[in-house]
Backbone as JSON, one array per atom type, in Angstrom:
{
  "sequence": "MAPSHLRRHQHGSRRDLPRARLAVWPDLSCDIDAVLSALPTEGLVECVWQDKDGRMHSAVADADEFTEPAAWMSGAEAAALLSVYADERVPLFTAVMPDSDGVVRARWQTEPTPSDLNWAFLTTLHRGEIVSGTVTHIADFGVTFVDIGGFEAMINVPELSWRPINFPTDVVSVGQEITAEILDVDLTRERVSLSLKALHEDPMQSLTGQIGRTIVGRVTELVPLGAFVRIEEVENGFEGLVPRSELAAEPSETPQLGDALLVKIVDIDLVRRRIALSHRQAISEL",
  "N": [[26.82, 34.46, -9.85], [24.7, 31.72, -10.09], [21.35, 31.36, -8.77], [20.69, 29.42, -5.81], [19.37, 26.09, -5.64], [16.18, 25.73, -4.59], [13.89, 23.87, -2.69], [10.57, 23.29, -1.82], [8.6, 21.85, 0.67], [5.4, 20.86, 1.66], [3.96, 20.48, 4.86], [1.9, 19.09, 7.44], [0.8, 20.65, 10.49], [1.0, 20.36, 14.01], [-0.51, 22.21, 15.23], [-2.11, 23.08, 13.26], [-0.91, 25.09, 11.78], [0.36, 26.83, 8.91], [3.03, 25.2, 7.31], [6.35, 24.65, 6.07], [9.05, 22.87, 4.55], [12.26, 23.81, 3.75], [14.82, 23.28, 1.43], [18.16, 23.81, 0.61], [20.23, 23.62, -2.14], [23.33, 22.89, -3.94], [24.84, 25.57, -5.93], [23.6, 26.43, -9.19], [24.99, 25.79, -12.45], [26.26, 27.89, -15.01], [27.28, 26.9, -17.26], [25.97, 25.09, -19.47], [26.6, 23.07, -21.29], [28.66, 21.75, -19.98], [27.29, 20.72, -17.82], [25.55, 18.91, -19.08], [27.41, 17.16, -20.14], [28.21, 15.91, -17.91], [26.37, 14.01, -17.31], [25.43, 10.89, -15.91], [26.31, 7.53, -16.98], [24.42, 5.59, -16.66], [21.31, 4.77, -14.96], [19.14, 6.89, -12.88], [18.66, 10.44, -12.81], [18.26, 13.69, -11.4], [17.35, 16.53, -13.09], [17.9, 19.94, -12.88], [16.98, 23.2, -13.71], [17.21, 26.67, -14.67], [15.11, 28.88, -16.32], [15.02, 31.48, -18.91], [13.36, 33.38, -17.85], [13.79, 33.27, -15.21], [12.52, 31.31, -13.81], [12.35, 28.24, -11.98], [12.94, 24.8, -12.75], [12.37, 21.28, -12.54], [13.09, 17.87, -13.12], [13.01, 14.32, -13.33], [15.15, 12.09, -15.0], [16.02, 9.35, -17.16], [19.28, 8.45, -17.37], [20.25, 7.2, -19.6], [18.86, 8.21, -21.72], [19.83, 10.66, -23.36], [18.86, 12.73, -24.95], [16.51, 13.77, -23.83], [17.11, 15.27, -21.33], [18.76, 17.17, -22.61], [16.98, 18.5, -24.27], [15.27, 19.63, -22.37], [16.97, 21.48, -21.1], [17.66, 23.2, -23.06], [18.39, 26.42, -23.99], [18.41, 27.23, -21.38], [19.33, 29.27, -18.54], [20.91, 28.49, -16.42], [21.97, 25.42, -14.83], [21.85, 22.17, -13.19], [22.83, 18.92, -12.02], [21.34, 16.52, -9.97], [21.63, 13.88, -7.65], [19.34, 11.14, -7.38], [19.4, 9.26, -5.53], [19.13, 8.16, -2.23], [21.32, 7.97, -0.38], [23.18, 9.64, -1.47], [22.08, 12.07, -1.65], [22.24, 14.9, -0.23], [21.27, 17.82, 1.13], [22.57, 21.23, 1.46], [21.5, 22.79, 3.4], [18.74, 23.05, 5.61], [15.44, 24.08, 6.54], [12.7, 24.74, 8.76], [9.63, 26.28, 8.56], [6.92, 28.02, 9.79], [7.98, 26.44, 12.9], [6.22, 24.09, 15.09], [5.67, 25.74, 17.23], [5.47, 28.2, 16.13], [7.88, 29.42, 15.6], [10.56, 30.13, 13.42], [12.98, 27.86, 12.45], [16.27, 26.84, 11.61], [18.97, 24.91, 10.21], [22.31, 23.97, 9.39], [23.25, 21.04, 7.64], [24.83, 17.86, 7.47], [24.12, 15.32, 7.16], [21.57, 13.33, 5.68], [18.12, 13.85, 6.48], [15.32, 11.82, 7.68], [13.13, 12.68, 6.13], [14.38, 13.8, 3.92], [15.5, 11.51, 2.81], [13.2, 10.1, 2.17], [12.06, 11.84, 0.27], [13.99, 11.75, -1.76], [13.78, 9.1, -2.56], [11.07, 8.94, -3.37], [10.99, 10.56, -5.62], [11.9, 8.92, -7.58], [9.87, 7.28, -8.26], [6.93, 6.41, -10.19], [3.58, 6.87, -11.44], [1.73, 4.0, -12.37], [3.9, 2.38, -12.46], [5.39, -0.81, -11.75], [5.94, -2.35, -8.69], [7.69, -4.22, -6.17], [7.33, -5.61, -2.88], [7.25, -6.01, 0.74], [4.69, -6.99, 2.91], [4.19, -5.18, 5.76], [2.52, -4.38, 7.81], [-0.86, -4.47, 8.9], [-3.37, -2.34, 9.34], [-5.88, -1.68, 11.88], [-7.97, -0.26, 10.8], [-8.01, -1.11, 8.25], [-6.1, -0.47, 6.25], [-3.37, -1.57, 4.32], [0.08, -1.83, 4.79], [3.08, -1.59, 2.97], [6.45, -2.41, 2.55], [8.53, -0.96, 0.28], [11.24, -0.86, -0.36], [12.48, 0.35, 1.83], [10.7, 2.34, 2.23], [7.4, 2.9, 3.34], [4.64, 2.07, 1.61], [1.09, 2.22, 0.84], [-1.93, 0.26, 0.71], [-5.25, 0.59, 0.05], [-8.33, -0.94, 1.12], [-10.27, -1.33, -1.1], [-8.51, -1.64, -3.22], [-7.28, -4.04, -3.02], [-8.5, -6.38, -3.97], [-10.56, -7.54, -6.69], [-12.75, -8.94, -5.99], [-15.33, -9.19, -3.45], [-14.29, -8.58, -0.14], [-13.82, -9.17, 3.38], [-11.82, -8.26, 5.1], [-8.4, -7.12, 4.9], [-6.76, -9.36, 5.46], [-7.95, -11.43, 4.19], [-6.78, -11.52, 1.8], [-4.03, -10.77, 1.88], [-1.07, -11.18, 3.97], [0.92, -10.41, 6.86], [4.35, -10.09, 6.25], [4.28, -11.24, 3.8], [5.42, -11.4, 0.43], [4.71, -9.21, -2.15], [3.54, -8.01, -5.36], [2.74, -4.98, -6.89], [0.87, -2.26, -8.43], [1.74, 1.17, -8.85], [-0.43, 3.63, -7.87], [-0.51, 6.32, -7.15], [1.75, 8.97, -6.39], [2.42, 10.97, -3.84], [4.13, 13.67, -3.29], [4.0, 15.82, -1.57], [2.68, 15.01, 0.83], [4.19, 12.84, 1.25], [3.43, 10.18, 0.49], [2.63, 7.0, -0.89], [0.45, 5.32, -2.96], [-0.78, 2.11, -3.61], [-1.92, -0.54, -5.81], [-3.15, -3.74, -5.71], [-4.97, -5.22, -7.12], [-4.9, -4.13, -9.62], [-3.15, -5.47, -11.22], [-4.41, -7.66, -12.09], [-6.99, -9.27, -14.0], [-10.38, -8.16, -14.1], [-12.63, -10.27, -12.66], [-15.38, -10.01, -12.75], [-15.93, -9.02, -15.19], [-15.98, -11.16, -16.94], [-18.4, -12.25, -16.33], [-20.33, -10.78, -17.58], [-21.06, -11.89, -19.94], [-22.95, -13.68, -19.23], [-25.35, -12.5, -18.83], [-28.83, -12.64, -18.78], [-28.93, -15.3, -18.48], [-30.22, -18.16, -16.67], [-29.7, -19.36, -13.45], [-28.83, -21.39, -10.54], [-28.5, -20.15, -7.36], [-27.07, -19.41, -4.09], [-28.69, -18.24, -1.21], [-27.4, -15.64, 0.61], [-27.81, -13.49, 2.27], [-30.47, -11.75, 3.87], [-32.26, -8.83, 3.37], [-34.03, -5.7, 3.95], [-34.55, -4.74, 1.38], [-34.59, -6.96, -0.21], [-33.11, -10.0, -1.29], [-29.78, -11.25, -1.09], [-27.9, -13.12, -3.36], [-25.54, -15.58, -3.96], [-23.83, -16.1, -6.91], [-21.74, -17.53, -7.84], [-19.86, -20.47, -7.38], [-17.49, -20.25, -5.73], [-14.81, -19.24, -3.51], [-15.38, -16.16, -1.93], [-17.15, -15.51, -3.95], [-19.04, -13.68, -6.43], [-21.94, -11.79, -5.57], [-25.4, -11.16, -6.13], [-28.25, -8.92, -6.09], [-31.56, -9.73, -5.41], [-34.28, -7.95, -5.85], [-37.05, -7.17, -3.63], [-39.39, -6.98, -5.07], [-38.9, -8.71, -7.12], [-38.94, -11.2, -6.1], [-40.69, -14.31, -5.27], [-44.29, -14.2, -5.39], [-45.89, -15.26, -3.34], [-45.95, -15.23, 0.2], [-45.25, -17.53, 1.56], [-43.35, -18.6, -0.01], [-41.13, -17.12, 0.31], [-37.65, -16.84, 0.3], [-35.19, -18.39, 2.48], [-32.32, -17.87, 4.57], [-29.48, -19.37, 3.23], [-30.86, -20.97, 1.47], [-31.21, -22.61, -1.72], [-31.69, -20.89, -4.71], [-33.48, -20.23, -7.63], [-32.5, -18.03, -10.11], [-32.46, -15.29, -12.43], [-29.96, -13.69, -14.29], [-30.05, -10.39, -14.6], [-28.78, -7.9, -15.01], [-25.45, -6.49, -15.09], [-23.45, -4.27, -13.53], [-20.49, -2.94, -14.03], [-19.1, -0.68, -13.18], [-20.38, 0.29, -10.84], [-20.26, -2.01, -9.45], [-22.36, -3.89, -9.18], [-24.82, -6.46, -9.29], [-27.76, -7.39, -10.8], [-30.53, -9.39, -10.09], [-33.25, -11.72, -10.78], [-35.89, -13.55, -9.43], [-38.52, -13.98, -10.08], [-38.58, -13.7, -12.93], [-37.02, -15.86, -13.59], [-38.48, -18.16, -12.78], [-40.7, -17.82, -14.32], [-39.96, -18.54, -16.8], [-39.72, -21.22, -16.84]],
  "CA": [[26.53, 33.09, -9.4], [23.28, 31.4, -10.26], [20.66, 31.13, -7.49], [20.67, 28.05, -5.31], [18.16, 25.31, -5.91], [15.32, 25.67, -3.41], [12.74, 22.98, -2.82], [9.63, 23.54, -0.73], [7.73, 20.72, 0.99], [4.3, 21.18, 2.58], [3.74, 19.52, 5.95], [0.87, 19.47, 8.38], [1.29, 21.1, 11.78], [0.2, 19.91, 15.14], [-1.43, 23.29, 15.6], [-2.76, 23.49, 12.02], [-0.28, 26.27, 11.21], [1.01, 26.49, 7.64], [4.45, 24.9, 7.5], [7.06, 24.21, 4.87], [10.47, 22.56, 4.75], [13.04, 24.39, 2.67], [16.13, 22.66, 1.27], [19.03, 24.58, -0.27], [21.17, 22.73, -2.8], [24.46, 23.62, -4.54], [24.53, 26.53, -6.98], [23.49, 25.96, -10.56], [26.11, 26.19, -13.3], [25.87, 28.57, -16.24], [27.86, 26.14, -18.37], [25.0, 24.02, -19.73], [27.28, 21.95, -21.97], [29.41, 21.0, -18.97], [26.31, 19.98, -17.03], [25.09, 17.78, -19.88], [28.51, 16.2, -20.29], [28.39, 15.21, -16.63], [25.31, 13.02, -17.12], [25.94, 9.54, -15.69], [26.08, 6.61, -18.11], [23.25, 4.75, -16.4], [20.53, 5.12, -13.78], [18.3, 8.07, -12.92], [19.26, 11.68, -12.33], [17.34, 14.82, -11.4], [17.84, 17.71, -13.81], [17.36, 21.2, -12.37], [17.43, 24.29, -14.55], [16.55, 27.98, -14.56], [14.88, 29.4, -17.66], [15.4, 32.88, -19.11], [12.48, 34.22, -17.03], [14.16, 33.09, -13.82], [11.75, 30.24, -13.18], [13.09, 27.01, -11.74], [12.29, 23.58, -13.21], [13.03, 20.06, -12.08], [12.51, 16.64, -13.66], [13.88, 13.14, -13.22], [15.33, 11.47, -16.31], [16.87, 8.19, -17.29], [20.53, 8.95, -17.93], [20.49, 6.58, -20.9], [18.18, 9.01, -22.74], [20.5, 11.96, -23.32], [18.12, 13.76, -25.68], [15.48, 14.38, -22.99], [17.69, 16.38, -20.56], [19.27, 18.2, -23.51], [15.83, 19.29, -24.72], [14.8, 20.41, -21.24], [17.9, 22.55, -20.75], [17.92, 24.05, -24.22], [18.07, 27.81, -23.73], [18.41, 27.52, -19.93], [20.35, 30.19, -18.04], [21.79, 27.75, -15.52], [21.44, 24.08, -14.6], [22.64, 21.29, -12.32], [22.36, 17.55, -11.91], [21.29, 16.05, -8.59], [21.39, 12.44, -7.51], [18.04, 10.78, -6.82], [19.62, 8.18, -4.58], [19.06, 8.73, -0.88], [22.61, 8.08, 0.32], [23.99, 10.65, -2.13], [21.27, 13.28, -1.78], [22.35, 15.63, 1.02], [21.22, 19.27, 0.91], [23.49, 22.01, 2.27], [20.82, 23.55, 4.44], [17.3, 22.84, 5.68], [14.75, 24.94, 7.5], [11.28, 24.54, 8.94], [9.1, 27.62, 8.74], [7.5, 28.02, 11.13], [7.84, 25.18, 13.61], [4.9, 23.96, 15.73], [5.45, 26.83, 18.17], [5.44, 29.46, 15.4], [9.23, 29.94, 15.44], [11.31, 29.62, 12.27], [14.26, 27.28, 12.85], [17.04, 26.33, 10.48], [20.27, 24.37, 10.59], [23.11, 23.33, 8.35], [23.28, 19.61, 7.89], [25.77, 17.05, 6.69], [23.5, 14.01, 7.0], [20.17, 13.45, 5.25], [17.07, 13.54, 7.44], [14.38, 10.84, 7.13], [12.31, 13.28, 5.1], [15.23, 13.91, 2.73], [15.62, 10.18, 2.23], [11.91, 9.79, 1.56], [11.9, 12.65, -0.95], [14.88, 11.23, -2.79], [13.22, 7.84, -3.06], [9.79, 9.17, -4.03], [11.18, 11.17, -6.95], [12.23, 7.87, -8.55], [8.66, 6.49, -8.51], [5.99, 6.99, -11.15], [2.29, 6.19, -11.56], [1.72, 2.92, -13.35], [5.09, 1.54, -12.29], [5.18, -2.03, -10.98], [6.93, -2.48, -7.64], [7.56, -5.38, -5.28], [7.62, -5.27, -1.49], [6.83, -6.92, 1.8], [3.63, -6.48, 3.78], [4.76, -4.97, 7.09], [1.52, -4.1, 8.85], [-2.25, -4.29, 8.47], [-3.99, -1.52, 10.38], [-7.23, -2.06, 12.28], [-8.93, 0.41, 9.93], [-8.03, -1.79, 6.97], [-5.03, -0.12, 5.31], [-2.23, -2.48, 4.3], [1.33, -1.12, 4.56], [4.04, -2.43, 2.25], [7.81, -1.87, 2.43], [8.96, -1.06, -1.11], [12.62, -0.41, -0.47], [12.76, 1.26, 2.92], [9.59, 3.29, 2.36], [6.13, 2.2, 3.49], [3.52, 2.47, 0.77], [-0.14, 1.69, 1.41], [-2.98, -0.25, -0.17], [-6.57, 0.66, 0.65], [-9.1, -2.17, 0.94], [-10.83, -1.53, -2.44], [-7.48, -1.92, -4.2], [-6.68, -5.35, -2.76], [-9.11, -7.45, -4.76], [-11.78, -7.25, -7.43], [-13.84, -9.65, -5.32], [-15.66, -8.64, -2.13], [-13.55, -9.16, 0.99], [-14.2, -8.61, 4.68], [-10.67, -7.62, 5.71], [-7.21, -7.38, 4.09], [-6.17, -10.69, 5.69], [-8.55, -12.37, 3.23], [-5.97, -11.48, 0.57], [-2.6, -10.67, 2.17], [-0.67, -11.43, 5.35], [2.17, -9.75, 7.23], [5.52, -10.86, 5.84], [4.09, -11.74, 2.44], [6.0, -10.64, -0.67], [3.69, -8.93, -3.15], [3.83, -7.1, -6.47], [1.58, -4.1, -7.06], [1.04, -1.11, -9.33], [1.67, 2.46, -8.18], [-1.57, 4.45, -8.28], [-0.24, 7.75, -6.96], [2.9, 9.37, -5.59], [2.12, 12.29, -3.28], [5.38, 14.19, -2.74], [3.72, 16.76, -0.49], [2.4, 14.27, 2.06], [5.11, 11.7, 1.28], [2.62, 8.96, 0.49], [2.54, 6.23, -2.13], [-0.7, 4.43, -2.97], [-0.59, 0.96, -4.49], [-3.08, -1.37, -6.13], [-2.85, -5.14, -5.97], [-5.92, -5.75, -8.1], [-4.63, -3.56, -10.94], [-2.34, -6.41, -11.99], [-5.25, -8.82, -12.4], [-8.21, -8.97, -14.75], [-11.6, -8.1, -13.31], [-13.42, -11.47, -12.94], [-16.77, -9.68, -13.01], [-16.03, -8.75, -16.61], [-16.34, -12.4, -17.63], [-19.8, -12.59, -16.03], [-21.26, -10.01, -18.42], [-21.53, -12.78, -21.0], [-24.02, -14.53, -18.71], [-26.59, -11.73, -18.65], [-29.96, -13.33, -19.4], [-28.88, -16.72, -18.15], [-30.86, -18.58, -15.43], [-28.83, -20.24, -12.67], [-29.21, -21.62, -9.15], [-27.54, -19.56, -6.44], [-27.31, -19.62, -2.66], [-29.07, -17.02, -0.49], [-26.37, -15.35, 1.61], [-28.24, -12.44, 3.2], [-31.81, -11.2, 3.68], [-32.29, -7.42, 3.74], [-35.35, -5.14, 3.64], [-34.71, -4.53, -0.06], [-34.71, -8.24, -0.91], [-32.2, -11.07, -0.88], [-28.52, -11.37, -1.82], [-27.69, -14.49, -3.79], [-24.22, -15.83, -4.54], [-24.02, -16.74, -8.2], [-20.52, -18.28, -8.17], [-19.5, -21.45, -6.36], [-16.07, -20.08, -5.41], [-14.6, -18.42, -2.33], [-15.61, -14.75, -2.23], [-17.87, -15.4, -5.22], [-19.88, -12.49, -6.56], [-23.33, -11.89, -5.15], [-26.31, -10.2, -6.73], [-29.43, -8.61, -5.29], [-32.91, -9.98, -5.93], [-35.18, -7.0, -5.16], [-38.26, -7.77, -3.07], [-40.41, -7.05, -6.13], [-38.54, -9.78, -8.04], [-39.07, -12.49, -5.41], [-41.99, -14.96, -5.49], [-45.41, -13.42, -4.86], [-46.45, -15.86, -2.14], [-45.1, -15.12, 1.38], [-44.75, -18.85, 1.94], [-42.24, -18.92, -0.9], [-40.01, -16.22, 0.59], [-36.45, -17.66, 0.57], [-34.53, -18.3, 3.77], [-30.87, -17.85, 4.5], [-28.89, -20.66, 2.88], [-31.66, -21.66, 0.45], [-30.85, -22.55, -3.14], [-32.73, -20.1, -5.34], [-33.38, -20.08, -9.08], [-32.5, -16.61, -10.44], [-32.01, -14.89, -13.76], [-29.04, -12.55, -14.25], [-30.71, -9.33, -15.37], [-27.84, -6.85, -15.4], [-24.19, -6.42, -14.35], [-22.89, -2.92, -13.61], [-19.07, -3.06, -13.66], [-18.65, 0.54, -12.5], [-20.95, 0.34, -9.48], [-20.02, -3.34, -8.86], [-23.67, -4.41, -8.78], [-25.41, -7.5, -10.13], [-29.21, -7.42, -10.59], [-31.09, -10.73, -10.31], [-34.71, -11.82, -10.68], [-36.43, -14.88, -9.21], [-39.77, -14.01, -10.82], [-38.33, -13.95, -14.34], [-36.43, -17.19, -13.73], [-39.51, -19.18, -12.68], [-41.7, -17.63, -15.39], [-39.43, -19.12, -18.02], [-39.66, -22.69, -16.72]],
  "C": [[25.03, 32.84, -9.51], [22.63, 31.12, -8.92], [20.67, 29.67, -7.1], [19.35, 27.39, -5.63], [17.36, 25.16, -4.63], [14.18, 24.73, -3.66], [11.86, 23.15, -1.6], [8.73, 22.35, -0.54], [6.65, 21.18, 1.95], [4.19, 20.09, 3.63], [2.62, 20.01, 6.84], [1.49, 19.89, 9.7], [0.39, 20.61, 12.88], [-0.79, 20.97, 15.58], [-2.12, 23.85, 14.35], [-2.2, 24.8, 11.48], [0.33, 25.89, 9.87], [2.5, 26.28, 7.87], [5.05, 24.51, 6.17], [8.48, 23.86, 5.26], [11.21, 23.04, 3.52], [14.39, 23.7, 2.61], [16.93, 23.48, 0.26], [20.1, 23.65, -0.82], [22.31, 23.55, -3.43], [24.01, 24.54, -5.67], [24.43, 25.86, -8.34], [24.69, 26.48, -11.36], [25.57, 26.86, -14.57], [26.41, 27.86, -17.48], [26.98, 24.91, -18.63], [25.66, 22.81, -20.37], [28.04, 21.09, -20.96], [28.47, 20.16, -18.11], [25.86, 18.74, -17.79], [26.19, 16.72, -20.04], [28.74, 15.4, -19.03], [27.29, 14.18, -16.36], [25.91, 11.64, -16.9], [25.59, 8.63, -16.87], [24.88, 5.71, -17.9], [22.54, 5.23, -15.14], [19.72, 6.39, -13.98], [19.06, 9.28, -12.37], [18.2, 12.77, -12.36], [18.01, 16.0, -12.09], [17.14, 18.95, -13.26], [17.87, 22.32, -13.26], [16.59, 25.54, -14.34], [16.37, 28.53, -15.96], [15.2, 30.9, -17.73], [14.55, 33.84, -18.29], [12.77, 34.08, -15.54], [13.4, 32.01, -13.1], [12.57, 28.96, -13.09], [12.25, 25.81, -12.2], [13.08, 22.38, -12.72], [12.32, 18.85, -12.67], [13.53, 15.52, -13.53], [13.95, 12.45, -14.57], [16.19, 10.22, -16.19], [18.14, 8.65, -18.0], [20.84, 8.35, -19.29], [19.87, 7.4, -22.04], [18.71, 10.44, -22.7], [19.65, 13.06, -23.94], [17.09, 14.47, -24.81], [16.04, 15.51, -22.13], [18.2, 17.5, -21.45], [18.14, 19.1, -24.0], [15.32, 20.18, -23.6], [15.65, 21.66, -21.03], [18.24, 23.46, -21.91], [17.47, 25.48, -23.94], [18.05, 28.17, -22.26], [19.54, 28.48, -19.58], [21.37, 29.47, -17.17], [21.15, 26.39, -15.24], [22.36, 23.31, -13.66], [22.03, 19.9, -12.37], [22.41, 17.13, -10.45], [21.01, 14.56, -8.56], [20.01, 12.2, -6.93], [18.19, 9.7, -5.76], [19.85, 8.73, -3.17], [20.41, 8.94, -0.23], [23.53, 9.13, -0.3], [23.32, 12.02, -2.13], [21.25, 14.04, -0.46], [22.32, 17.12, 0.75], [22.2, 19.99, 1.83], [22.81, 22.58, 3.51], [19.34, 23.19, 4.43], [16.7, 23.75, 6.72], [13.29, 24.52, 7.59], [10.68, 25.89, 9.26], [7.58, 27.66, 8.69], [7.37, 26.64, 11.76], [6.49, 25.18, 14.34], [4.62, 25.07, 16.73], [5.47, 28.2, 17.5], [6.8, 30.07, 15.16], [9.9, 29.31, 14.22], [12.66, 29.11, 12.75], [14.97, 26.74, 11.62], [18.37, 25.78, 10.99], [20.99, 23.86, 9.35], [23.14, 21.85, 8.65], [24.28, 18.92, 6.97], [25.23, 15.65, 6.48], [22.06, 14.19, 6.57], [19.2, 13.1, 6.36], [16.17, 12.46, 6.85], [13.53, 11.4, 6.01], [13.1, 13.46, 3.81], [15.33, 12.57, 2.03], [14.32, 9.78, 1.53], [11.73, 10.54, 0.24], [12.74, 12.09, -2.08], [14.33, 9.95, -3.4], [11.95, 8.07, -3.87], [9.94, 9.77, -5.42], [11.55, 10.13, -8.0], [11.0, 7.06, -8.95], [7.71, 7.2, -9.45], [4.69, 6.19, -11.16], [2.36, 5.13, -12.66], [2.91, 2.0, -13.25], [4.76, 0.31, -11.44], [6.31, -2.16, -9.96], [6.66, -3.74, -6.81], [7.92, -4.95, -3.86], [7.09, -6.3, -0.54], [5.77, -6.28, 2.66], [4.18, -6.39, 5.2], [3.71, -4.85, 8.19], [0.14, -3.98, 8.21], [-2.98, -3.58, 9.59], [-5.4, -1.99, 10.67], [-8.28, -1.44, 11.38], [-8.83, -0.1, 8.49], [-6.93, -1.47, 5.98], [-3.87, -1.1, 5.45], [-0.97, -1.69, 3.97], [2.36, -2.08, 3.98], [5.38, -1.73, 2.15], [8.28, -2.07, 1.0], [10.37, -0.52, -1.3], [12.99, 0.58, 0.61], [11.69, 2.3, 3.12], [8.29, 2.5, 2.43], [5.04, 2.82, 2.62], [2.26, 1.86, 1.36], [-1.11, 1.25, 0.33], [-4.29, -0.17, 0.58], [-7.37, -0.59, 0.28], [-9.65, -2.35, -0.47], [-9.8, -1.9, -3.49], [-6.79, -3.27, -3.98], [-7.23, -6.43, -3.69], [-10.33, -6.95, -5.51], [-12.98, -7.87, -6.74], [-14.13, -9.03, -3.95], [-14.88, -9.35, -1.04], [-13.99, -8.47, 2.27], [-13.07, -7.82, 5.32], [-9.44, -7.97, 4.88], [-6.61, -8.78, 4.26], [-6.83, -11.77, 4.84], [-7.67, -12.51, 2.0], [-4.47, -11.53, 0.86], [-2.34, -10.97, 3.64], [0.66, -10.74, 5.62], [3.35, -10.66, 6.89], [5.44, -11.37, 4.41], [4.76, -10.81, 1.42], [4.93, -10.45, -1.73], [4.24, -8.03, -4.25], [2.58, -6.29, -6.74], [1.91, -2.97, -8.02], [0.9, 0.18, -8.54], [0.49, 3.26, -8.75], [-1.26, 5.93, -8.2], [1.0, 7.93, -6.1], [2.66, 10.8, -5.13], [3.39, 12.81, -2.6], [5.14, 15.13, -1.57], [3.51, 16.05, 0.84], [3.3, 13.04, 2.23], [4.34, 10.4, 1.43], [2.64, 8.31, -0.89], [1.38, 5.26, -2.0], [-0.49, 3.34, -4.0], [-1.92, 0.27, -4.77], [-2.61, -2.78, -6.45], [-3.72, -5.67, -7.09], [-5.64, -5.25, -9.51], [-3.84, -4.51, -11.83], [-3.13, -7.65, -12.39], [-6.48, -8.39, -13.18], [-9.41, -9.0, -13.81], [-12.45, -9.34, -13.63], [-14.9, -11.18, -13.21], [-16.99, -9.42, -14.5], [-16.49, -9.99, -17.37], [-17.8, -12.78, -17.4], [-20.78, -11.84, -16.93], [-21.8, -10.86, -19.57], [-22.66, -13.67, -20.55], [-25.32, -13.77, -18.45], [-27.71, -12.41, -19.45], [-30.0, -14.81, -19.08], [-29.57, -16.98, -16.81], [-29.98, -19.6, -14.73], [-29.42, -20.47, -11.28], [-28.11, -21.06, -8.26], [-27.94, -19.8, -5.0], [-27.61, -18.3, -1.99], [-28.08, -16.78, 0.64], [-26.81, -14.31, 2.64], [-29.65, -11.98, 2.83], [-31.83, -9.77, 4.21], [-33.67, -6.87, 3.4], [-35.6, -4.96, 2.14], [-34.94, -5.82, -0.83], [-33.74, -9.27, -0.38], [-30.94, -11.05, -1.74], [-28.28, -12.85, -2.11], [-26.3, -14.61, -4.41], [-24.4, -16.62, -5.83], [-22.78, -17.48, -8.68], [-20.21, -19.25, -7.04], [-17.99, -21.42, -6.11], [-15.96, -19.22, -4.16], [-14.68, -16.95, -2.71], [-16.28, -14.55, -3.59], [-18.78, -14.19, -5.24], [-21.32, -12.79, -6.16], [-24.16, -10.82, -5.86], [-27.52, -9.99, -5.84], [-30.7, -8.97, -6.07], [-33.83, -9.01, -5.2], [-36.44, -7.7, -4.67], [-39.34, -7.93, -4.15], [-40.14, -8.18, -7.12], [-38.5, -11.15, -7.36], [-40.45, -13.07, -5.7], [-43.1, -14.18, -4.8], [-45.93, -13.95, -3.53], [-45.48, -15.74, -0.96], [-44.5, -16.46, 1.79], [-43.55, -19.26, 1.1], [-41.05, -18.0, -0.69], [-38.78, -17.04, 0.98], [-35.89, -17.41, 1.96], [-33.01, -18.33, 3.57], [-30.33, -19.25, 4.24], [-29.65, -21.43, 1.83], [-31.0, -21.57, -0.93], [-32.0, -21.87, -3.86], [-32.45, -19.97, -6.84], [-33.5, -18.59, -9.42], [-32.04, -16.4, -11.88], [-31.11, -13.67, -13.6], [-29.59, -11.48, -15.19], [-29.72, -8.29, -15.86], [-26.59, -6.93, -14.53], [-23.59, -5.05, -14.59], [-21.45, -2.97, -13.1], [-18.58, -1.85, -12.88], [-19.12, 0.57, -11.05], [-20.81, -0.99, -8.75], [-21.33, -3.93, -8.35], [-24.18, -5.42, -9.81], [-26.9, -7.57, -9.79], [-29.74, -8.8, -10.99], [-32.61, -10.69, -10.2], [-35.11, -13.28, -10.5], [-37.71, -15.05, -10.03], [-39.54, -14.38, -12.29], [-37.79, -15.37, -14.56], [-37.52, -18.25, -13.72], [-40.57, -19.04, -13.78], [-41.26, -18.27, -16.7], [-39.33, -20.64, -17.96], [-40.72, -23.35, -17.63]]
}
């Protein structure tokens, strides 16, 4: 009889002890042809196989693409097909080793645990995939949680918008239906990271064509390094920094908050999200 399919999940412990959840699945079959013939006609399926060296492998495939599972299992000693759907994915046995008190506990189960359901769902997700969901909660520390089919994924503040925002509510609200791109699927910590901005073009990119242009902007903030000036007349418009050395030489000409200021766009750094401006160069060209 081929060895059972074992899957190990890492979990944190309340006492920082190393922990793992072990799931035991039905035995693999040595009849590879029979396993391949049992592929469903549609949907996803997890293929599990043991190679000639005794190593276990697992991958999720689209059942419509028969050639992929056949290639994976070519030369395998044993194999099996497992459902990726939560309501069908019930292991024979689970164990936690050790538990928070250092004791190893195990039990047979006939119903999937929440962690089993999460694992089954997460194995169907892939980086770059587009998903839709509902915003369920916006944490005080800024993370937005989104229900994407019974599982809560998260969007960090930098991934909400290309434009500067103060808080997630500038972009999303609880109960809102959104579409986002999957940035990462962490099976170990059972986390899914999403990006809302990935589905939109970076508006700062269009500003690079204005480098060298002189415009009038509004002073939004005065800092020891100089002055921030908004160069777009739109909500959450991009702002650039006029270094103190690039402001007017006369103290009496130092701009005040809310002033309209003539500036030249000197540089736009898309990676660091910085816009360099100069008041001196702008007035010297008048």
